Coordinates of C-alpha atoms in Angstrom, one line a residue:
X1496 CA 94.6 99.0 74.7
X1497 CA 90.8 99.2 75.3
X1498 CA 88.8 100.3 78.3
X1499 CA 87.9 97.1 80.3
X1500 CA 89.7 94.0 81.5
X1501 CA 88.1 90.8 82.9
X1502 CA 90.3 89.6 85.7
X1503 CA 89.6 86.0 86.7
X1504 CA 90.6 84.8 90.2
X1505 CA 88.3 81.8 90.7
X1506 CA 89.6 80.1 93.8
X1507 CA 90.4 83.1 96.0
X1508 CA 88.9 86.5 96.2
X1509 CA 91.0 89.7 96.3
X1510 CA 88.7 90.8 99.1
X1511 CA 89.9 87.9 101.4
X1512 CA 92.4 88.4 104.2
X1513 CA 95.8 87.1 103.1
X1514 CA 97.5 84.6 105.3
X1515 CA 94.9 81.9 105.8
X1516 CA 92.9 79.4 103.7
X1517 CA 93.9 79.9 100.1
X1518 CA 94.4 83.6 100.5
X1519 CA 98.0 84.8 100.1
X1520 CA 100.3 86.8 97.8
X1521 CA 98.0 86.2 94.8
X1522 CA 95.1 88.0 96.5
X1523 CA 97.4 91.0 97.1
X1524 CA 98.6 90.8 93.5
X1525 CA 95.1 90.8 92.0
X1526 CA 93.7 93.7 94.0
X1527 CA 96.8 95.8 93.8
X1528 CA 97.3 95.3 90.0
X1529 CA 93.6 96.0 89.5
X1530 CA 93.7 99.2 91.5
X1531 CA 96.7 100.5 89.6
X1532 CA 95.2 99.6 86.2
X1533 CA 92.0 101.5 87.2
X1534 CA 94.2 104.5 88.2
X1535 CA 95.5 104.4 84.6
X1536 CA 91.9 104.5 83.2
X1537 CA 91.3 100.8 82.7
X1538 CA 88.1 99.5 84.3
X1539 CA 88.6 96.1 85.9
X1540 CA 86.0 93.4 86.7
X1541 CA 87.3 90.7 88.9
X1542 CA 85.4 87.4 88.7
X1543 CA 85.7 85.1 91.8
X1544 CA 83.7 82.3 93.3
X1545 CA 81.3 83.3 96.0
X1546 CA 82.1 81.6 99.3
X1547 CA 79.1 82.9 101.3
X1548 CA 75.4 83.4 100.5
X1549 CA 75.6 86.8 102.3
X1550 CA 78.1 88.3 99.7
X1551 CA 76.7 90.9 97.4
X1552 CA 76.8 89.9 93.7
X1553 CA 79.0 93.0 92.9
X1554 CA 81.3 94.9 95.3
X1555 CA 83.2 98.0 94.3
X1556 CA 86.6 97.2 95.7
X1557 CA 88.2 100.4 94.6
X1558 CA 87.4 103.2 92.2
X1559 CA 87.1 101.5 88.8
X1560 CA 87.4 97.9 90.2
X1561 CA 84.3 95.7 90.6
X1562 CA 84.5 92.3 92.2
X1563 CA 81.8 90.0 90.8
X1564 CA 80.9 87.0 93.1
X1565 CA 79.9 84.0 91.0
X1566 CA 77.8 81.3 92.5
X1567 CA 79.4 77.9 91.6
X1568 CA 78.9 75.0 93.9
X1569 CA 78.3 75.1 97.7
X1570 CA 79.3 78.4 99.2
X1571 CA 81.5 76.8 101.9
X1572 CA 83.5 73.6 102.4
X1573 CA 84.9 73.2 98.9
X1574 CA 88.7 72.6 98.9
X1575 CA 90.9 73.8 96.0
X1576 CA 91.1 70.2 94.9
X1577 CA 87.4 70.0 94.5
X1578 CA 87.0 73.2 92.5
X1579 CA 87.7 71.7 89.0
X1580 CA 84.2 70.1 89.3
X1581 CA 82.7 73.7 89.4
X1582 CA 84.6 75.1 86.3
X1583 CA 81.7 74.6 83.9
X1584 CA 79.2 76.3 86.2
X1585 CA 81.6 79.2 87.0
X1586 CA 82.4 79.7 83.3
X1587 CA 78.8 79.7 82.3
X1588 CA 78.1 82.5 84.8
X1589 CA 81.1 84.5 83.6
X1590 CA 79.8 84.2 80.0
X1591 CA 76.3 85.1 81.1
X1592 CA 77.6 88.3 82.8
X1593 CA 79.3 89.4 79.7
X1594 CA 76.3 88.5 77.5
X1595 CA 74.2 91.0 79.4
X1596 CA 76.6 93.8 78.3
X1597 CA 77.0 95.5 74.9
X1598 CA 79.1 93.6 72.4
X1599 CA 82.8 94.0 72.9
X1600 CA 82.4 94.9 76.6
X1601 CA 85.8 93.4 77.6
X1602 CA 89.1 94.1 75.7
X1603 CA 91.2 91.4 77.4
X1604 CA 91.1 88.5 79.9
X1605 CA 93.7 88.1 82.6
X1606 CA 93.5 84.9 84.5
X1607 CA 95.3 83.9 87.7
X1608 CA 96.2 80.3 88.6
X1609 CA 95.4 77.4 86.3
X1610 CA 91.7 77.0 87.3
X1611 CA 91.0 80.6 86.2
X1612 CA 93.1 79.9 83.1
X1613 CA 90.7 77.2 82.1
X1614 CA 87.8 79.6 82.3
X1615 CA 89.8 82.4 80.7
X1616 CA 90.5 80.2 77.6
X1617 CA 86.8 79.7 77.1
X1618 CA 86.1 83.4 77.5
X1619 CA 88.9 84.3 75.1
X1620 CA 87.4 82.2 72.3
X1621 CA 83.8 83.3 73.0
X1622 CA 84.6 87.0 73.3
X1623 CA 87.4 87.0 70.7
X1624 CA 89.8 88.9 73.0
X1625 CA 93.3 88.0 74.0
X1626 CA 94.0 85.9 77.1
X1627 CA 96.9 86.8 79.4
X1628 CA 97.6 84.3 82.1
X1629 CA 99.6 84.4 85.3
X1630 CA 100.5 80.9 86.8
X1631 CA 101.5 82.1 90.3
X1632 CA 102.5 78.5 91.1
X1633 CA 103.1 75.5 88.9
X1634 CA 102.4 71.8 89.7
X1635 CA 105.6 70.5 88.0
X1636 CA 107.8 73.0 90.0
X1637 CA 106.0 72.3 93.3
X1638 CA 106.2 68.5 92.9
X1639 CA 109.9 68.7 92.2
X1640 CA 110.6 70.3 95.6
X1641 CA 107.9 68.9 98.0
X1642 CA 108.2 69.4 101.7
X1643 CA 108.4 66.2 103.7
X1644 CA 104.8 64.9 104.2
X1645 CA 103.3 67.3 101.7
X1646 CA 100.9 66.0 99.1
X1647 CA 102.0 66.1 95.4
X1648 CA 99.8 68.0 93.0
X1649 CA 97.6 65.7 91.0
X1650 CA 98.1 64.8 87.3
X1651 CA 94.8 66.6 86.5
X1652 CA 96.3 69.9 87.5
X1653 CA 99.5 69.2 85.4
X1654 CA 97.3 68.5 82.3
X1655 CA 95.1 71.6 83.1
X1656 CA 98.2 73.8 83.3
X1657 CA 99.6 72.5 80.0
X1658 CA 96.2 73.3 78.4
X1659 CA 96.3 76.9 79.7
X1660 CA 99.9 77.4 78.5
X1661 CA 98.8 76.3 75.0
X1662 CA 95.6 78.5 75.0
X1663 CA 97.1 81.7 76.4
X1664 CA 98.2 84.5 74.0
X1665 CA 100.7 85.7 76.5
X1666 CA 102.0 84.3 79.8
X1667 CA 103.2 86.6 82.6
X1668 CA 106.0 85.3 84.7
X1669 CA 107.1 86.9 87.9
X1670 CA 110.8 86.3 87.4
X1671 CA 113.3 85.0 84.8
X1672 CA 113.4 81.7 86.7
X1673 CA 109.6 81.3 86.3
X1674 CA 109.9 82.2 82.6
X1675 CA 112.5 79.5 82.1
X1676 CA 110.3 76.9 83.9
X1677 CA 107.4 77.8 81.6
X1678 CA 109.6 77.2 78.6
X1679 CA 111.5 74.1 79.8
X1680 CA 108.7 72.3 81.8
X1681 CA 105.6 73.3 79.9
X1682 CA 106.9 73.9 76.4
X1683 CA 105.8 77.5 76.3
X1684 CA 107.2 79.5 73.3
X1685 CA 109.9 81.9 74.7
X1686 CA 108.3 84.9 72.8
X1687 CA 104.9 84.1 74.5
X1688 CA 106.4 84.7 78.0
X1689 CA 106.7 88.2 79.5
X1690 CA 108.6 88.7 82.7
X1691 CA 106.8 91.3 84.9
X1692 CA 107.7 91.5 88.6
X1693 CA 104.9 92.0 91.1
X1694 CA 105.1 95.2 93.2
X1695 CA 104.9 96.3 96.8
X1696 CA 102.8 99.1 98.2
X1697 CA 105.6 101.4 99.2
X1698 CA 103.3 103.7 101.1
X1699 CA 102.1 100.9 103.4
X1700 CA 105.4 99.0 103.6
X1701 CA 107.8 101.9 104.3
X1702 CA 110.8 102.2 106.6
X1703 CA 109.8 103.0 110.2
X1704 CA 111.4 103.2 113.6
X1705 CA 112.0 99.7 115.0
X1706 CA 111.6 101.0 118.6
X1707 CA 108.2 102.6 117.8
X1708 CA 107.0 99.5 116.0
X1709 CA 108.0 97.3 119.0
X1710 CA 106.2 99.7 121.4
X1711 CA 103.1 99.5 119.2
X1712 CA 103.1 95.7 119.5
X1713 CA 104.2 95.5 123.1
X1714 CA 107.5 93.8 122.2
X1715 CA 110.6 94.3 124.4
X1716 CA 113.1 96.8 122.9
X1717 CA 116.1 94.4 123.4
X1718 CA 114.3 91.4 121.9
X1719 CA 115.6 89.3 119.1
X1720 CA 112.5 89.1 116.9
X1721 CA 112.7 86.4 114.2
X1722 CA 109.4 86.4 112.3
X1723 CA 107.5 84.2 109.9
X1724 CA 104.5 85.6 107.9
X1725 CA 102.4 83.6 105.6
X1726 CA 100.1 80.6 105.3
X1727 CA 100.9 77.8 107.7
X1728 CA 101.5 74.8 105.4
X1729 CA 104.4 72.5 104.6
X1730 CA 105.3 74.4 101.3
X1731 CA 105.9 77.6 103.3
X1732 CA 108.1 75.6 105.8
X1733 CA 107.6 77.6 109.0
X1734 CA 108.8 74.5 110.8
X1735 CA 112.3 75.2 109.4
X1736 CA 112.4 78.5 111.4
X1737 CA 111.2 76.7 114.6
X1738 CA 113.8 74.0 114.3
X1739 CA 116.5 76.6 113.6
X1740 CA 115.4 78.6 116.7
X1741 CA 115.6 75.3 118.7
X1742 CA 119.3 75.0 117.5
X1743 CA 120.0 78.6 118.5
X1744 CA 118.6 78.1 122.0
X1745 CA 120.6 74.9 122.3
X1746 CA 123.8 76.7 121.3
X1747 CA 123.1 79.7 123.5
X1748 CA 120.6 79.1 126.3
X1749 CA 120.8 82.7 127.5
X1750 CA 119.3 83.8 124.1
X1751 CA 116.0 82.3 125.1
X1752 CA 115.1 85.2 127.4
X1753 CA 115.4 87.7 124.5
X1754 CA 113.9 85.6 121.7
X1755 CA 110.4 86.3 120.3
X1756 CA 109.3 84.3 117.3
X1757 CA 106.1 85.6 115.8
X1758 CA 104.3 83.3 113.4
X1759 CA 101.8 85.6 111.6
X1760 CA 99.2 83.7 109.6
X1761 CA 96.7 80.8 109.6
X1762 CA 96.6 77.1 108.4
X1763 CA 96.2 76.5 104.7
X1764 CA 96.3 73.8 102.1
X1765 CA 97.6 70.5 103.5
X1766 CA 98.3 72.4 106.8
X1767 CA 94.5 72.3 107.4
X1768 CA 94.7 68.6 108.0
X1769 CA 96.8 69.2 111.2
X1770 CA 96.0 72.8 112.2
X1771 CA 97.9 72.5 115.5
X1772 CA 101.0 70.9 114.0
X1773 CA 103.2 73.9 114.3
X1774 CA 102.2 74.7 117.9
X1775 CA 102.7 71.0 118.7
X1776 CA 106.2 71.2 117.2
X1777 CA 107.1 74.3 119.2
X1778 CA 106.1 72.4 122.4
X1779 CA 108.0 69.3 121.3
X1780 CA 111.1 71.4 120.6
X1781 CA 110.8 73.1 124.0
X1782 CA 110.4 76.6 122.5
X1783 CA 106.7 77.2 123.0
X1784 CA 107.6 80.0 125.4
X1785 CA 109.3 82.0 122.7
X1786 CA 106.9 81.3 119.8
X1787 CA 103.9 83.7 119.4
X1788 CA 101.1 82.7 117.1
X1789 CA 99.4 85.8 115.6
X1790 CA 96.2 85.4 113.4
X1791 CA 96.4 86.9 109.9
X1792 CA 96.5 90.7 110.0
X1793 CA 95.9 93.6 107.6
X1794 CA 98.6 94.9 105.3
X1795 CA 99.1 97.9 107.6
X1796 CA 99.5 95.8 110.7
X1797 CA 101.8 93.3 108.9
X1798 CA 104.0 96.3 108.0
X1799 CA 104.4 97.1 111.7
X1800 CA 105.2 93.5 112.6
X1801 CA 107.9 93.4 109.8
X1802 CA 109.4 96.7 110.9
X1803 CA 109.6 95.4 114.5
X1804 CA 111.5 92.3 113.5
X1805 CA 115.2 91.7 113.6
X1806 CA 114.8 89.5 110.6
X1807 CA 111.9 88.0 108.6
X1808 CA 112.4 84.3 107.6
X1809 CA 111.0 83.0 104.3
X1810 CA 112.0 79.3 104.3
X1811 CA 109.6 78.1 101.6
X1812 CA 110.4 75.1 99.5
X1813 CA 109.2 77.0 96.4
X1814 CA 108.0 80.6 95.7
X1815 CA 107.3 81.9 92.2
X1816 CA 108.0 85.4 93.7
X1817 CA 107.8 85.7 97.5
X1818 CA 105.8 88.9 98.0
X1819 CA 106.2 88.9 101.8
X1820 CA 110.0 89.1 101.3
X1821 CA 109.7 92.3 99.3
X1822 CA 107.2 93.7 101.8
X1823 CA 109.5 93.0 104.8
X1824 CA 112.5 94.5 103.0
X1825 CA 110.5 97.7 102.2
X1826 CA 110.1 98.3 105.9
X1827 CA 113.9 98.2 106.4
X1828 CA 114.1 94.6 107.8
X1829 CA 116.5 92.1 106.3
X1830 CA 115.1 88.8 105.1
X1831 CA 116.6 85.4 105.5
X1832 CA 115.2 83.3 102.7
X1833 CA 115.6 79.9 101.0
X1834 CA 117.5 80.2 97.8
X1835 CA 114.6 78.9 95.7
X1836 CA 112.5 80.2 92.8
X1837 CA 111.7 83.9 92.8
X1838 CA 113.3 84.4 96.2
X1839 CA 116.8 84.5 94.5
X1840 CA 115.5 87.6 92.7
X1841 CA 113.6 89.2 95.5
X1842 CA 116.4 88.9 98.1
X1843 CA 120.0 90.1 97.2
X1844 CA 122.3 87.9 99.2
X1845 CA 124.6 90.0 101.4
X1846 CA 122.9 93.2 100.3
X1847 CA 119.2 93.1 101.4
X1848 CA 119.3 89.8 103.3
X1849 CA 120.8 86.3 103.4
X1850 CA 120.0 83.4 101.2
X1851 CA 120.2 79.8 102.6
X1852 CA 120.8 77.0 100.1
X1853 CA 119.4 74.2 102.2
X1854 CA 116.4 73.6 104.6
X1855 CA 118.7 72.2 107.3
X1856 CA 117.9 73.7 110.7
X1857 CA 121.7 74.1 111.5
X1858 CA 122.3 76.0 108.3
X1859 CA 119.3 78.3 109.1
X1860 CA 120.5 78.7 112.6
X1861 CA 123.9 79.8 111.3
X1862 CA 122.4 82.5 109.0
X1863 CA 120.1 83.8 111.8
X1864 CA 123.0 83.7 114.3
X1865 CA 124.9 86.2 112.0
X1866 CA 122.1 88.7 112.5
X1867 CA 121.6 88.0 116.2
X1868 CA 125.3 88.6 116.9
X1869 CA 125.9 91.6 114.6
X1870 CA 123.5 94.5 115.0
X1871 CA 125.7 96.5 112.5
X1872 CA 125.0 93.8 109.8
X1873 CA 121.2 94.1 110.6
X1874 CA 121.4 97.8 110.0
X1875 CA 123.5 97.5 106.8
X1876 CA 121.2 94.8 105.3
X1877 CA 118.2 96.8 106.4
X1878 CA 119.3 99.9 104.4
X1879 CA 120.1 97.6 101.4
X1880 CA 116.6 96.1 101.8
X1881 CA 114.9 99.4 101.5
X1882 CA 116.9 100.3 98.4
X1883 CA 116.2 96.9 96.8
X1884 CA 112.5 97.0 97.5
X1885 CA 112.2 100.4 95.7
X1886 CA 112.8 98.5 92.5
X1887 CA 109.4 96.8 92.9
X1888 CA 106.4 99.1 92.5
X1889 CA 102.8 98.3 91.6
X1890 CA 102.7 101.3 89.3
X1891 CA 105.5 99.8 87.2
X1892 CA 103.8 96.4 87.3
X1893 CA 100.6 97.9 86.0
X1894 CA 102.3 99.8 83.2
X1895 CA 104.2 96.7 82.0
X1896 CA 101.0 94.6 82.3
X1897 CA 99.1 97.1 80.1
X1898 CA 101.9 96.7 77.5
X1899 CA 101.5 92.9 77.8
X1900 CA 97.7 93.2 77.0
X1901 CA 98.6 95.2 73.8
X1902 CA 101.2 92.6 72.9
X1903 CA 98.8 89.7 73.5
X1904 CA 96.2 91.3 71.2
X1905 CA 98.9 91.6 68.5
X1906 CA 99.8 88.0 68.9
X1907 CA 96.2 86.9 68.8
X1908 CA 95.6 88.9 65.5
X1909 CA 98.8 87.4 64.0
X1910 CA 97.7 83.8 65.0
X1911 CA 94.2 84.4 63.4
X1912 CA 95.8 85.8 60.2
X1913 CA 98.2 82.9 59.8

């Protein structure tokens, strides 16, 4: 493997705060993978669209990791749905950046999300280097499990994804489930798909004393803390947690005095159309007094919130992986998750948390009630959560990704020779 990788993350910058707008697990993925690749001697240039005129053209995000802000379209106000119109401008600037360097400056392109894959395919052909692509989410999967009231992904995205699957030398899937979806739904060749799990920063997300975490956040020691962390949008289904809490309080009114339900994150995607929808729902359900809305926080602070929780709920309708579930488990907190997508890999039912097969509030209330009523179960699952999370490290992800770059180069040479 060569010395330098072009990482393309068009629609969201690894420098953005996860938990709001379009920033989420993918941001964490790109910056953490880049940092670990750099630690192994691979220089990384991350190309992302500039969203402010005040951003420097180049930022050193970490030793060996440069973030290059590309001007493409108006700095602010563009939704993800409007970004396809800026693909040509973005691609032109990426190619221009490389053209100012000595020949053979990049040894591989790694694109993230379909928009970046479109640019990556062009760079691959122009630079004659392999393209490795990570989908992160897929329109066909998302449209098959839409939340009520959510907007389906457009046909243009489906077509764009199919084109990227065809163009990439190697596709990186987060889980076996995602690999299967790439093959079955997008016609990917099975030997063109590599399963590489994302990691978790086990230094930041480490077991810590729950009592100390609660003191740091000014939470009562005897509280039942049922937490949601992530972008507030229908796909992530924070409303399912709120409706389940409403059922819990109906079943046991005395529980209300001990309940704290932190919702850590900001509106995103179709959730931006009704930014107060979740607060309105809490009021409508009569649980506004127990729900606490917390703006997006740093990784370090998120780790404290997770450690303070009795359980972290991940009720998403679809997750290709579910990074927040691994992060929560790494702090020693069990996760109650929907049995969808990557969450069935990330959470071991009955070992590190509980999986719920529906999005029915009563089913979620039943799972949460098991933890509320049984502190010994919380402790047992918490210990299992720490052990399970140790299986996911960014160092291992980087090593396997480096191998994928080498394999992609081999596949590209073989294709050219045939």
